[in-house]
JSON list of C-alpha atoms in Angstrom, two decimals:
[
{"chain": "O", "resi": 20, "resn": "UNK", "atom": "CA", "xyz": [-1.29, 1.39, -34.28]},
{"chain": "O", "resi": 21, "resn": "UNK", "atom": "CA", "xyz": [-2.93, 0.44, -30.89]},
{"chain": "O", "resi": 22, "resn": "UNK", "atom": "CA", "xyz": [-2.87, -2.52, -29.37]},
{"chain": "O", "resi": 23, "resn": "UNK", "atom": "CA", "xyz": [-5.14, -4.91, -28.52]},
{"chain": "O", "resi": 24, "resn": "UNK", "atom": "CA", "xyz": [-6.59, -5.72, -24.99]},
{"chain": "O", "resi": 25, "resn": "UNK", "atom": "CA", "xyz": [-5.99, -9.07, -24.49]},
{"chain": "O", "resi": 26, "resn": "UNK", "atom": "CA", "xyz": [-8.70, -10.70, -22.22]},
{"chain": "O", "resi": 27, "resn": "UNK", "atom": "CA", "xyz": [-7.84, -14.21, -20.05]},
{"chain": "O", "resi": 28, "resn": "UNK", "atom": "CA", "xyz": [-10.35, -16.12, -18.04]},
{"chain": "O", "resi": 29, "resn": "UNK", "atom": "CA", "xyz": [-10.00, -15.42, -14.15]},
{"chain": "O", "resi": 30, "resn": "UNK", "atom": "CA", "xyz": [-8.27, -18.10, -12.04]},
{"chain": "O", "resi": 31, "resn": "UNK", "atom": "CA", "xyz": [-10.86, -19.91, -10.26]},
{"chain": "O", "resi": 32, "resn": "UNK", "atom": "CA", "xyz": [-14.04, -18.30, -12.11]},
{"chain": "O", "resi": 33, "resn": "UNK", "atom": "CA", "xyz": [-13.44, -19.32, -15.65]},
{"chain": "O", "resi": 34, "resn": "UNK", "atom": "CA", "xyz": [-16.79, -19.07, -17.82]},
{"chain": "O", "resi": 35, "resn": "UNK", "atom": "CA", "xyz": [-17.94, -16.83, -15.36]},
{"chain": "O", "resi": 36, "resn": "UNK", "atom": "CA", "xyz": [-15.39, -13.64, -15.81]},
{"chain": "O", "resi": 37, "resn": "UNK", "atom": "CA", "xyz": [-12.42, -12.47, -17.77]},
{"chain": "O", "resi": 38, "resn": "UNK", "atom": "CA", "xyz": [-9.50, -10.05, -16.89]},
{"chain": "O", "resi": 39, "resn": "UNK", "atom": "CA", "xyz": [-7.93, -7.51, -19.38]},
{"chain": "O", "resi": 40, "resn": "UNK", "atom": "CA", "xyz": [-3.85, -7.01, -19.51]},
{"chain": "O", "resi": 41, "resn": "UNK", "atom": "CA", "xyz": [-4.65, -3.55, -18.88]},
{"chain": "O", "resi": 42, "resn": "UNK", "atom": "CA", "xyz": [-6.33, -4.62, -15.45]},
{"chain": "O", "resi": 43, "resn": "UNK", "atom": "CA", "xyz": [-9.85, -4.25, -16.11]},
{"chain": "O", "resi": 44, "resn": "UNK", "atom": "CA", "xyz": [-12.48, -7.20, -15.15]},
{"chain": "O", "resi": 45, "resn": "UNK", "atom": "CA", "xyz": [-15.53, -8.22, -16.73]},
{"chain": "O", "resi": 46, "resn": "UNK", "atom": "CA", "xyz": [-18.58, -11.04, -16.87]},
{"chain": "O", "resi": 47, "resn": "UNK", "atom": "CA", "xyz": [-19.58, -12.69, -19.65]},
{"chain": "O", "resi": 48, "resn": "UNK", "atom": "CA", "xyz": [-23.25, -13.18, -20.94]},
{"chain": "O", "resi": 49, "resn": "UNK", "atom": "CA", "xyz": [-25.21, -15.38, -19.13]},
{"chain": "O", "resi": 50, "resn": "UNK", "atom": "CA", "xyz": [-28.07, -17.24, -19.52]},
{"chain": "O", "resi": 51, "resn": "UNK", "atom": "CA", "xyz": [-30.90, -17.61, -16.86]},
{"chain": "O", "resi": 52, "resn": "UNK", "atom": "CA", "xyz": [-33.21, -20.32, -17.66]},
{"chain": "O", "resi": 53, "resn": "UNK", "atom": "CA", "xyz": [-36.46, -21.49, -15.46]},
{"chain": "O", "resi": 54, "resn": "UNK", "atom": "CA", "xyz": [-39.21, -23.90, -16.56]},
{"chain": "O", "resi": 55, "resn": "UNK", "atom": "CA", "xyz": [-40.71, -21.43, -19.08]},
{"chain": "O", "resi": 56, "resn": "UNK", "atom": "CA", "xyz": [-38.31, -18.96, -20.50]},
{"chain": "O", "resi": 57, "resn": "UNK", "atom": "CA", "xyz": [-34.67, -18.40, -21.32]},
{"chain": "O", "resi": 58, "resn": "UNK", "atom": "CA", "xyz": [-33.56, -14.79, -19.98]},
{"chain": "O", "resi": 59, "resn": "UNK", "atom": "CA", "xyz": [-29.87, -13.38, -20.96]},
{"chain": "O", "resi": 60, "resn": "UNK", "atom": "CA", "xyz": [-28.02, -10.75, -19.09]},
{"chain": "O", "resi": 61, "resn": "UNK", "atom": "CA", "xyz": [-25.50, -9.46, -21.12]},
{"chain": "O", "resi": 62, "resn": "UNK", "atom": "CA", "xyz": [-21.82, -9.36, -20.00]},
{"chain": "O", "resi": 63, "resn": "UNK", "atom": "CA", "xyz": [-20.30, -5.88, -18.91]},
{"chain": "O", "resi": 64, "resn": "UNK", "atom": "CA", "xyz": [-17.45, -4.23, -17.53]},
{"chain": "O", "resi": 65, "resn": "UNK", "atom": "CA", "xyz": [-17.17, -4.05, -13.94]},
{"chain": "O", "resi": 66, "resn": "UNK", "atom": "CA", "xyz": [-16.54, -0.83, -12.18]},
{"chain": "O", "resi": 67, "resn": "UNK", "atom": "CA", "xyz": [-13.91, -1.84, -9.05]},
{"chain": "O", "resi": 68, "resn": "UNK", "atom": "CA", "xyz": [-13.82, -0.25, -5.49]},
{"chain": "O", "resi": 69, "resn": "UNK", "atom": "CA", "xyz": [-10.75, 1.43, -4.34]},
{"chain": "O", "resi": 70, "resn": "UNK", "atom": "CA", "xyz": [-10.08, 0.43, -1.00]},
{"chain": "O", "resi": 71, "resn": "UNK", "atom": "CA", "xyz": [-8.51, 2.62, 2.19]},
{"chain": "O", "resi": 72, "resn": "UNK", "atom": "CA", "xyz": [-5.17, 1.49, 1.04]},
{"chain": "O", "resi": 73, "resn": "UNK", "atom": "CA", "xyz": [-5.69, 2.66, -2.67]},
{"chain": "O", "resi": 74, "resn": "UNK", "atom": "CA", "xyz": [-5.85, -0.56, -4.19]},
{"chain": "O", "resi": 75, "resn": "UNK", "atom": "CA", "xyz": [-8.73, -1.86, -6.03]},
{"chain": "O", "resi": 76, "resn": "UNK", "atom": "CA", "xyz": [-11.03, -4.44, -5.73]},
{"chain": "O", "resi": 77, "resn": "UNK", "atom": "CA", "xyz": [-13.80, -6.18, -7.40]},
{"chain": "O", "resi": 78, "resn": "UNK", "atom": "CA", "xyz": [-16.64, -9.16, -6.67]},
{"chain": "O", "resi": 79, "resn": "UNK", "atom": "CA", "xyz": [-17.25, -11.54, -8.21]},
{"chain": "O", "resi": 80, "resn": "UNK", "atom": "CA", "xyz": [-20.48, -14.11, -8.01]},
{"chain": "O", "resi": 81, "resn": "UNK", "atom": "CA", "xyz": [-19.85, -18.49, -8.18]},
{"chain": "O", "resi": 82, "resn": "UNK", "atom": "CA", "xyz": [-23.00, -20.33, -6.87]},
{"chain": "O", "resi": 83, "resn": "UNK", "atom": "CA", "xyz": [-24.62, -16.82, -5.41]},
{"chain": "O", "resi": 84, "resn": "UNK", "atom": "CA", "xyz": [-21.38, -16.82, -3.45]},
{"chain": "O", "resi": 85, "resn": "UNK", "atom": "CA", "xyz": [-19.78, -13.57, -3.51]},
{"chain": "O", "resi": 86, "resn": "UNK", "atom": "CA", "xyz": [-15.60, -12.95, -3.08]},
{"chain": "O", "resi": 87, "resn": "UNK", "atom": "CA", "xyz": [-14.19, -10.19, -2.43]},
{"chain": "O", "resi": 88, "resn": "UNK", "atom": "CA", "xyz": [-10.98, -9.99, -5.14]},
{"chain": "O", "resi": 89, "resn": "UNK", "atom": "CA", "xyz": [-7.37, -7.63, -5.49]},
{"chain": "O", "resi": 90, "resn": "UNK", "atom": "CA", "xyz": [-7.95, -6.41, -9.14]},
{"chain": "O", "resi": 91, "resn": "UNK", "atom": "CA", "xyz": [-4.29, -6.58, -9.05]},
{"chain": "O", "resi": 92, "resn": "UNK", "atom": "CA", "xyz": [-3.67, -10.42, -8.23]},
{"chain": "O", "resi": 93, "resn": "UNK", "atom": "CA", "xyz": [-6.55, -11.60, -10.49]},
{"chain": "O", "resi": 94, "resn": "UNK", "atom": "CA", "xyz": [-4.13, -10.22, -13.24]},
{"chain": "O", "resi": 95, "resn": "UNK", "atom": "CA", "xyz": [-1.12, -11.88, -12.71]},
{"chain": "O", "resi": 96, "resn": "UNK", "atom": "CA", "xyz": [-2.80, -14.94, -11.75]},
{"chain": "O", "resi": 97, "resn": "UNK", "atom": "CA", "xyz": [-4.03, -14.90, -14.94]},
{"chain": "O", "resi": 98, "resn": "UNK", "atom": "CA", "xyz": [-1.39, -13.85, -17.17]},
{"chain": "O", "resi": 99, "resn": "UNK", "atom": "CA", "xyz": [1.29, -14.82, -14.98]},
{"chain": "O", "resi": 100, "resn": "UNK", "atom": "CA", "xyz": [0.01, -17.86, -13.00]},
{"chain": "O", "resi": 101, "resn": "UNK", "atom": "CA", "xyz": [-0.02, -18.04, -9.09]},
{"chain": "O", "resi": 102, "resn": "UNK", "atom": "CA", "xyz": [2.77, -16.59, -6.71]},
{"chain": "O", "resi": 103, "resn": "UNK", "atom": "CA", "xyz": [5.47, -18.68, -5.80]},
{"chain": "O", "resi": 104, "resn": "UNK", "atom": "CA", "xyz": [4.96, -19.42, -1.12]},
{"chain": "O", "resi": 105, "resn": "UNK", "atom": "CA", "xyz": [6.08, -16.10, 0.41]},
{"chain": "O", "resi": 106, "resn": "UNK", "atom": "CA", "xyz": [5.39, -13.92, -2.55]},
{"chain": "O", "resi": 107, "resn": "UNK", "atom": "CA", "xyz": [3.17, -10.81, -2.80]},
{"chain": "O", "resi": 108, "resn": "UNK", "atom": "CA", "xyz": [1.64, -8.41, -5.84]},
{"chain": "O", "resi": 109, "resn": "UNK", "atom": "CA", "xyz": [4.06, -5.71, -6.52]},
{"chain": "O", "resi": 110, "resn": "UNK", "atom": "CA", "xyz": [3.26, -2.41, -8.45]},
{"chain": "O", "resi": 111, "resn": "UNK", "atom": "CA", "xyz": [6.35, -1.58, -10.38]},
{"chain": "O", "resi": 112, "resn": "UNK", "atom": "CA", "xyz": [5.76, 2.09, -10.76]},
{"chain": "O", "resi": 113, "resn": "UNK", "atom": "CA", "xyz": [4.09, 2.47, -6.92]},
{"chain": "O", "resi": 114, "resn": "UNK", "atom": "CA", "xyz": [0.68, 3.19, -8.28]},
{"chain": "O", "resi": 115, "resn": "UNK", "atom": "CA", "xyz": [-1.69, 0.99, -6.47]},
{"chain": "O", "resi": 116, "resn": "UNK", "atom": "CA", "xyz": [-4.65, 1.50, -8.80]},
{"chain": "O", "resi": 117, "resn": "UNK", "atom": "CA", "xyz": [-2.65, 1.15, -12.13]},
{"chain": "O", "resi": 118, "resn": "UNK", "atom": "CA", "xyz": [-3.40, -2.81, -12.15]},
{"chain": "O", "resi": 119, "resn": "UNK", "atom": "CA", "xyz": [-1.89, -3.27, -16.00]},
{"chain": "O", "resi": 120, "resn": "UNK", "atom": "CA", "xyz": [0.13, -6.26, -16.33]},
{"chain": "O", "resi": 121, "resn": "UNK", "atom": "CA", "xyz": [3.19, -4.46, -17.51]},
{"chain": "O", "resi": 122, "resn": "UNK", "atom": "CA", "xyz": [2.78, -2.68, -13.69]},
{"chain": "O", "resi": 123, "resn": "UNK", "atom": "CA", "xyz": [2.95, -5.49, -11.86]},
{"chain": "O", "resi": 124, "resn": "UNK", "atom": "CA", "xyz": [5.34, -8.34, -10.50]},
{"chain": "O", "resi": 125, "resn": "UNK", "atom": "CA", "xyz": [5.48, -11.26, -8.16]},
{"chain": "O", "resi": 126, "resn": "UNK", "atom": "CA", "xyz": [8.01, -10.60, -5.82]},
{"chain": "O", "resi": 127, "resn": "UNK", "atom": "CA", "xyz": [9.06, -11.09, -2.00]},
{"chain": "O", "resi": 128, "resn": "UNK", "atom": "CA", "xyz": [7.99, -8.67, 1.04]},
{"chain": "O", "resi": 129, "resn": "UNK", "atom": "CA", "xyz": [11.37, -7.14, 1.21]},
{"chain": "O", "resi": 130, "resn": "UNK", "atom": "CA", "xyz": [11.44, -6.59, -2.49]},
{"chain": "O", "resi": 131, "resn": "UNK", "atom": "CA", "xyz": [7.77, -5.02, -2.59]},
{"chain": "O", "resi": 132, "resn": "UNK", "atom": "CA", "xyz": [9.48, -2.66, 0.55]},
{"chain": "O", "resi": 133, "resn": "UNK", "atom": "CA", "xyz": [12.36, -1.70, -1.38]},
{"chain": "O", "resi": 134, "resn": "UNK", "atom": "CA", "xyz": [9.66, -0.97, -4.08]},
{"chain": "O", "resi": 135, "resn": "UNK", "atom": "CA", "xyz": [8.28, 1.64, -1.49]},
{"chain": "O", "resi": 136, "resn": "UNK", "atom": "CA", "xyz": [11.44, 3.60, -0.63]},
{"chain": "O", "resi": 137, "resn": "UNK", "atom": "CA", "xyz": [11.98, 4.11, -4.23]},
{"chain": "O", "resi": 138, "resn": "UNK", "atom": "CA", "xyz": [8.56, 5.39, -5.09]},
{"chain": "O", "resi": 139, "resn": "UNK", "atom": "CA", "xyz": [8.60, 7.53, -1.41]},
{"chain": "O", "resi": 140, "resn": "UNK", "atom": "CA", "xyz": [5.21, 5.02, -0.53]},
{"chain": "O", "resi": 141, "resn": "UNK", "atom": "CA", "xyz": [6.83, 4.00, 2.27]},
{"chain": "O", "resi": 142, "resn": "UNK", "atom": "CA", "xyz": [5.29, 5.48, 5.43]},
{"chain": "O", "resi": 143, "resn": "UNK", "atom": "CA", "xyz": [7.63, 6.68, 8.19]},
{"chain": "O", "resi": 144, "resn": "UNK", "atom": "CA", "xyz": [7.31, 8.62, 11.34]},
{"chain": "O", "resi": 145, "resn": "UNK", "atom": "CA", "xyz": [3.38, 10.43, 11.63]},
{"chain": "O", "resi": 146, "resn": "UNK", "atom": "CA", "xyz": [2.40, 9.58, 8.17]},
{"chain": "O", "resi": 147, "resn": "UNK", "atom": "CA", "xyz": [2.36, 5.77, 9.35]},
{"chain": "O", "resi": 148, "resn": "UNK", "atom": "CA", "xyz": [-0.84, 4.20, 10.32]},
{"chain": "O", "resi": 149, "resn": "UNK", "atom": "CA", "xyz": [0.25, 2.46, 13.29]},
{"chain": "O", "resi": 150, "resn": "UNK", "atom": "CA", "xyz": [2.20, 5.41, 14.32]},
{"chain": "O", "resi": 151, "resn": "UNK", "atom": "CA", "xyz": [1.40, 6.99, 18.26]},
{"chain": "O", "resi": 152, "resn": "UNK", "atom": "CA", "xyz": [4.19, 9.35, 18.13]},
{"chain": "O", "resi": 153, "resn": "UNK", "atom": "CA", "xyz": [4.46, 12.93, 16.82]},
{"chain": "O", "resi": 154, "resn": "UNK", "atom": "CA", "xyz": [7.27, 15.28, 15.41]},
{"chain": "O", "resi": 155, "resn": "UNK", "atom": "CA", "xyz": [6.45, 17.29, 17.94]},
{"chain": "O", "resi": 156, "resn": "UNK", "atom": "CA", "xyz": [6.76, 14.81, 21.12]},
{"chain": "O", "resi": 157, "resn": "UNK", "atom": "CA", "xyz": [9.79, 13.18, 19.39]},
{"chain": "O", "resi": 158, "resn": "UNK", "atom": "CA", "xyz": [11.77, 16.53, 19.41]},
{"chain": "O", "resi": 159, "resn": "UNK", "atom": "CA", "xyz": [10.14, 17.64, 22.83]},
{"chain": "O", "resi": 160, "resn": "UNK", "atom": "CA", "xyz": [11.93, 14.32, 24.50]},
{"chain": "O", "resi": 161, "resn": "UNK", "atom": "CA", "xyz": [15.12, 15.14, 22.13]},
{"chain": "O", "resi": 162, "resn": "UNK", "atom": "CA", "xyz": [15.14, 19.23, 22.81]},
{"chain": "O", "resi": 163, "resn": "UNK", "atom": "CA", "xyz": [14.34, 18.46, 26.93]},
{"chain": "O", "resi": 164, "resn": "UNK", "atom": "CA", "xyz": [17.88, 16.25, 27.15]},
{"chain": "O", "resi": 165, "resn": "UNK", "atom": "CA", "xyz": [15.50, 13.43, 29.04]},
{"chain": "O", "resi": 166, "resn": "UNK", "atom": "CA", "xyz": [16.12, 9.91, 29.53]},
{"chain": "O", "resi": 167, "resn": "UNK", "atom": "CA", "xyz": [14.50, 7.21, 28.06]},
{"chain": "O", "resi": 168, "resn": "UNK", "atom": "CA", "xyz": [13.41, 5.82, 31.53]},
{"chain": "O", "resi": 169, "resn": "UNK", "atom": "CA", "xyz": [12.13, 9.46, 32.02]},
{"chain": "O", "resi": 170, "resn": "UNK", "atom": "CA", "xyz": [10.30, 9.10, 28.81]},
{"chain": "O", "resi": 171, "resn": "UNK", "atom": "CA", "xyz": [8.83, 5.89, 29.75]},
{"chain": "O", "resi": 172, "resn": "UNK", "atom": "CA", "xyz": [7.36, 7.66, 32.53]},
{"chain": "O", "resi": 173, "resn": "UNK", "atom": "CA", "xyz": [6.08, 11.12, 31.49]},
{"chain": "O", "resi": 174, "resn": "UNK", "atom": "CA", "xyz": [4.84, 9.79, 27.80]},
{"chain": "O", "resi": 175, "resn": "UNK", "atom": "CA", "xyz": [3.86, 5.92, 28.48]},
{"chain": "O", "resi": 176, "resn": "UNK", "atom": "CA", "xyz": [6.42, 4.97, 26.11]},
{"chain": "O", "resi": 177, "resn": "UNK", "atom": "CA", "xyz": [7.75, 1.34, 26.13]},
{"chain": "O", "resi": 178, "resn": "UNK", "atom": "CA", "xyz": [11.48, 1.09, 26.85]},
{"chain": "O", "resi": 179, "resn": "UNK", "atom": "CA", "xyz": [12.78, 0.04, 23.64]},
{"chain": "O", "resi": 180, "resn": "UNK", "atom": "CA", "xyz": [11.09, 2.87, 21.85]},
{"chain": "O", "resi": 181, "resn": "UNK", "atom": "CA", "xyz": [11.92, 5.44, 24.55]},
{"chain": "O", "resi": 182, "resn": "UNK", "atom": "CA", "xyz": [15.85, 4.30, 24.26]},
{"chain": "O", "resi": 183, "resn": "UNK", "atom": "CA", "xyz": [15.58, 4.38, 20.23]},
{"chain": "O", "resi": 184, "resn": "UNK", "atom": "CA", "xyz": [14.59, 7.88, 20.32]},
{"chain": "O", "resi": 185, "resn": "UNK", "atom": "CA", "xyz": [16.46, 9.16, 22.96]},
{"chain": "O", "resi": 186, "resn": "UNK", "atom": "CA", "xyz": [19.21, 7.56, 21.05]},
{"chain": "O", "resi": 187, "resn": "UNK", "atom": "CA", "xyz": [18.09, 8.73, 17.31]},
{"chain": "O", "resi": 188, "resn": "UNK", "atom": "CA", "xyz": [17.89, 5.20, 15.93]},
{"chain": "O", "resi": 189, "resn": "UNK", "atom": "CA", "xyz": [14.20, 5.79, 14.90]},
{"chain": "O", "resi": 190, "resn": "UNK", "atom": "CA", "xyz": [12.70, 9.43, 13.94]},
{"chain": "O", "resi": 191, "resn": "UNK", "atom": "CA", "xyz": [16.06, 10.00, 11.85]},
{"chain": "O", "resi": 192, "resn": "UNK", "atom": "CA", "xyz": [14.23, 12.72, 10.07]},
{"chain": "O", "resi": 193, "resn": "UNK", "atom": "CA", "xyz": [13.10, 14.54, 12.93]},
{"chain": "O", "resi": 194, "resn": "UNK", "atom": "CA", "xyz": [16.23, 17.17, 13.78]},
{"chain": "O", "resi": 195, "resn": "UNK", "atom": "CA", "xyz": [16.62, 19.34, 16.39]},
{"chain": "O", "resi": 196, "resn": "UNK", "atom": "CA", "xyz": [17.46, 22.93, 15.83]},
{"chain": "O", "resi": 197, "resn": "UNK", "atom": "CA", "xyz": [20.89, 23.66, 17.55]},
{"chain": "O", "resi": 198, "resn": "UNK", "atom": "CA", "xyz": [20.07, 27.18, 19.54]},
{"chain": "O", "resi": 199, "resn": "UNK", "atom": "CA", "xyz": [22.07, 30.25, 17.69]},
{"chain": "O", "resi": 200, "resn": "UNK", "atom": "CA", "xyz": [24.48, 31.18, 20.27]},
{"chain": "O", "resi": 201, "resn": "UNK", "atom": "CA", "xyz": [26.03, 34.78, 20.23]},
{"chain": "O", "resi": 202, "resn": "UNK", "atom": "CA", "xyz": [29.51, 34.92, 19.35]},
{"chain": "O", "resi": 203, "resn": "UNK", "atom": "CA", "xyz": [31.09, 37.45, 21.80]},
{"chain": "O", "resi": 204, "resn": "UNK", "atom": "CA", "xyz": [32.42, 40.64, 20.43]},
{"chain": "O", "resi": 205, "resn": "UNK", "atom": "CA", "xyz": [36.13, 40.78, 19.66]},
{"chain": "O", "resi": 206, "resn": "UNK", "atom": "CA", "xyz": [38.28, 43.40, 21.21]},
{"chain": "O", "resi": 207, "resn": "UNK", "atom": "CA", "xyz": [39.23, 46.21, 18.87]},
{"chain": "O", "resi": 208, "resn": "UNK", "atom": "CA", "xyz": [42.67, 47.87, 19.71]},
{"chain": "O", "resi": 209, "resn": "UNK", "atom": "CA", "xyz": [42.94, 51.75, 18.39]},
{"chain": "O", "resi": 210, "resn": "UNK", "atom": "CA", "xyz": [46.34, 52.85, 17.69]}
]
Protein backbone atom coordinates (compact mmCIF):
# COMPACT_ATOMS: atom_id res chain seq x y z
CA UNK A 1 0.00 0.00 0.00
CA UNK A 2 1.67 3.45 -0.61
CA UNK A 3 1.88 5.99 1.54
CA UNK A 4 0.68 9.17 1.74
CA UNK A 5 2.59 12.52 1.16
CA UNK A 6 2.11 14.38 4.01
CA UNK A 7 2.12 18.20 3.26
CA UNK A 8 3.05 20.97 6.31
CA UNK A 9 2.85 24.68 5.92
CA UNK A 10 6.43 26.32 5.40
CA UNK A 11 8.00 28.08 8.41
CA UNK A 12 7.61 31.65 7.91
CA UNK A 13 5.19 31.50 4.70
CA UNK A 14 2.24 29.69 6.08
CA UNK A 15 -1.00 30.24 3.79
CA UNK A 16 1.25 31.05 1.20
CA UNK A 17 3.19 27.48 0.57
CA UNK A 18 3.39 23.95 1.82
CA UNK A 19 6.31 21.38 1.92
CA UNK A 20 5.91 17.57 1.24
CA UNK A 21 7.87 14.85 3.61
CA UNK A 22 9.23 13.69 0.46
CA UNK A 23 10.86 17.26 -0.08
CA UNK A 24 8.82 18.71 -2.66
CA UNK A 25 7.35 22.49 -2.29
CA UNK A 26 4.28 23.93 -3.48
CA UNK A 27 1.77 27.23 -3.42
CA UNK A 28 -1.53 27.14 -2.70
CA UNK A 29 -4.46 28.81 -4.71
CA UNK A 30 -4.67 32.26 -4.51
CA UNK A 31 -6.97 34.76 -5.01
CA UNK A 32 -6.24 38.16 -6.79
CA UNK A 33 -8.92 40.58 -6.28
CA UNK A 34 -9.04 44.41 -7.73
CA UNK A 35 -12.07 46.76 -7.71
CA UNK A 36 -13.94 44.76 -10.39
CA UNK A 37 -13.12 41.13 -10.52
CA UNK A 38 -11.90 38.22 -8.45
CA UNK A 39 -9.03 36.28 -10.47
CA UNK A 40 -7.62 32.76 -8.99
CA UNK A 41 -4.31 31.27 -9.81
CA UNK A 42 -4.34 27.89 -8.96
CA UNK A 43 -1.69 26.34 -6.65
CA UNK A 44 1.12 24.10 -8.27
CA UNK A 45 4.16 22.29 -7.67
CA UNK A 46 7.26 24.11 -7.83
CA UNK A 47 10.12 22.92 -9.91
CA UNK A 48 13.53 23.78 -7.59
CA UNK A 49 17.03 24.88 -8.93
CA UNK A 50 19.98 22.80 -8.18
CA UNK A 51 22.64 24.91 -7.20
CA UNK A 52 26.74 24.60 -7.97
CA UNK A 53 26.96 22.63 -4.82
CA UNK A 54 24.11 20.12 -5.81
CA UNK A 55 21.66 21.18 -3.44
CA UNK A 56 18.38 22.53 -4.30
CA UNK A 57 16.65 25.51 -3.94
CA UNK A 58 13.40 27.16 -4.41
CA UNK A 59 11.62 30.93 -4.14
CA UNK A 60 9.25 31.75 -2.69
CA UNK A 61 7.02 35.22 -2.96
CA UNK A 62 5.62 37.26 0.72
CA UNK A 63 4.59 40.90 -0.10
CA UNK A 64 6.26 40.68 -3.88
CA UNK A 65 9.35 39.93 -1.83
CA UNK A 66 11.19 37.11 -3.16
CA UNK A 67 13.69 34.57 -0.85
CA UNK A 68 15.85 32.56 -2.00
CA UNK A 69 15.20 29.01 0.17
CA UNK A 70 17.42 25.35 0.86
CA UNK A 71 14.62 22.88 -0.22
CA UNK A 72 16.32 20.91 2.36
CA UNK A 73 15.93 23.21 5.56
CA UNK A 74 12.34 24.25 4.65
CA UNK A 75 11.71 20.47 5.42
CA UNK A 76 12.96 19.97 8.63
CA UNK A 77 11.88 23.26 9.71
CA UNK A 78 8.73 22.10 9.05
CA UNK A 79 8.51 18.67 10.18
CA UNK A 80 11.19 18.94 12.55
CA UNK A 81 11.14 22.57 13.83
CA UNK A 82 14.25 24.96 13.71
CA UNK A 83 17.98 23.88 14.36
CA UNK A 84 19.24 24.04 17.65
CA UNK A 85 22.55 27.46 17.57
CA UNK A 86 25.48 25.80 15.77
CA UNK A 87 23.52 23.24 13.88
CA UNK A 88 23.38 22.60 10.10
CA UNK A 89 21.04 20.36 7.49
CA UNK A 90 22.56 17.01 7.14
CA UNK A 91 21.78 14.47 4.28
CA UNK A 92 21.94 11.09 5.85
CA UNK A 93 22.64 9.11 2.76
CA UNK A 94 25.12 12.09 1.12
CA UNK A 95 22.69 12.87 -1.60
CA UNK A 96 22.29 16.55 -1.67
CA UNK A 97 19.20 16.63 -3.89
CA UNK A 98 17.30 13.75 -2.09
CA UNK A 99 15.55 16.43 0.35
CA UNK A 100 12.95 13.59 1.93
CA UNK A 101 12.56 13.94 5.52
CA UNK A 102 13.65 10.44 6.30
CA UNK A 103 17.20 11.88 4.48
CA UNK A 104 17.78 14.45 6.56
CA UNK A 105 18.99 15.47 10.19
CA UNK A 106 19.93 18.42 12.31
CA UNK A 107 23.24 17.92 13.36
CA UNK A 108 26.67 19.81 14.19
CA UNK A 109 29.49 20.80 11.50
CA UNK A 110 31.74 18.06 12.62
CA UNK A 111 28.95 15.57 12.48
CA UNK A 112 27.71 16.74 8.87
CA UNK A 113 31.90 16.21 8.08
CA UNK A 114 32.00 12.87 9.41
CA UNK A 115 28.80 12.46 7.23
CA UNK A 116 31.18 13.27 4.21
CA UNK A 117 34.04 10.81 4.83
CA UNK A 118 31.55 8.11 5.02
CA UNK A 119 29.72 8.88 1.84
CA UNK A 120 33.47 9.76 0.06
CA UNK A 121 31.73 13.67 -0.40
CA UNK A 122 34.41 14.93 1.27
CA UNK A 123 36.78 16.81 -1.06
CA UNK A 124 40.53 16.36 -0.55
CA UNK A 125 43.63 17.26 -2.39
CA UNK A 126 42.68 18.68 -6.37
CA UNK A 127 39.11 17.73 -6.20
CA UNK A 128 38.71 20.62 -3.47
CA UNK A 129 37.47 23.94 -4.51
CA UNK A 130 39.77 26.02 -2.67
CA UNK A 131 42.55 23.79 -3.61
CA UNK A 132 45.94 25.63 -5.55
CA UNK A 133 47.96 22.59 -5.44
CA UNK A 134 48.28 19.62 -7.83
CA UNK A 135 49.26 15.83 -7.60
CA UNK A 136 51.65 16.63 -9.80
CA UNK A 137 53.50 19.70 -7.94
CA UNK A 138 52.93 17.87 -4.60
CA UNK A 139 55.04 14.81 -5.76
CA UNK A 140 57.45 17.10 -7.89
CA UNK A 141 58.47 18.93 -4.33
CA UNK A 142 58.31 15.24 -2.66
CA UNK A 143 60.32 13.28 -5.72
CA UNK A 144 63.03 16.57 -5.93
CA UNK A 145 64.07 15.91 -1.94
CA UNK A 146 63.51 19.99 -1.55
CA UNK A 147 62.96 21.93 1.43
CA UNK A 148 60.06 23.57 2.44
CA UNK A 149 61.89 27.01 2.53
CA UNK A 150 62.98 25.94 -1.05
CA UNK A 151 59.39 25.37 -1.81
CA UNK A 152 58.35 28.60 -0.47
CA UNK A 153 60.54 30.04 -2.94
CA UNK A 154 60.33 28.21 -6.30
CA UNK A 155 56.28 27.56 -5.91
CA UNK A 156 55.02 30.73 -3.75
CA UNK A 157 53.94 28.42 -1.18
CA UNK A 158 53.30 29.73 2.39
CA UNK A 159 55.53 28.13 5.03
CA UNK A 160 53.15 26.11 6.87
CA UNK A 161 51.91 24.44 3.75
CA UNK A 162 55.39 24.05 2.24
CA UNK A 163 56.58 22.25 5.74
CA UNK A 164 53.20 20.03 5.74
CA UNK A 165 54.05 18.65 2.47
CA UNK A 166 57.51 18.36 2.62
CA UNK A 167 56.68 16.57 5.76
CA UNK A 168 53.52 14.39 4.37
CA UNK A 169 51.06 15.73 6.94
CA UNK A 170 48.73 16.94 4.09
CA UNK A 171 48.52 15.17 0.45
CA UNK A 172 48.59 11.68 2.41
CA UNK A 173 47.25 10.16 -0.72
CA UNK A 174 49.69 11.43 -3.01
CA UNK A 175 52.76 8.60 -2.91
CA UNK A 176 55.82 8.64 -4.42
CA UNK A 177 57.02 5.78 -6.48
CA UNK A 178 60.27 4.36 -4.83
CA UNK A 179 62.74 3.97 -8.11
CA UNK A 180 63.24 -0.01 -8.93
CA UNK A 181 66.78 -0.46 -8.16
CA UNK A 182 68.74 -3.44 -9.80
CA UNK A 183 69.68 -6.05 -7.52
CA UNK A 184 73.30 -7.00 -8.49
CA UNK A 185 73.92 -10.40 -9.88
CA UNK A 186 75.07 -13.07 -7.45
CA UNK A 187 78.25 -14.92 -8.05
CA UNK A 188 77.77 -18.44 -9.35
CA UNK A 189 80.63 -20.90 -8.33
CA UNK A 190 81.05 -24.04 -10.94
CA UNK A 191 82.44 -27.05 -9.44
Amino acid sequence: KAMKEIWLPVVGYEGLYEVSDLGRVRSLDKVWASRYSANKFPGRVLKPSVLRNGYLKVFLYRNSVSKTLLVHRIVLSAFVGQPPTGYVACHQNGVKSDCRIENLRWDTQSGNCADKWIHGTQTTGESSPASKLTENLVREIRSSGMTAWEAVKQHGLSWTNARHIVSGRTWKNVVIPVPETKQPLALVEYA
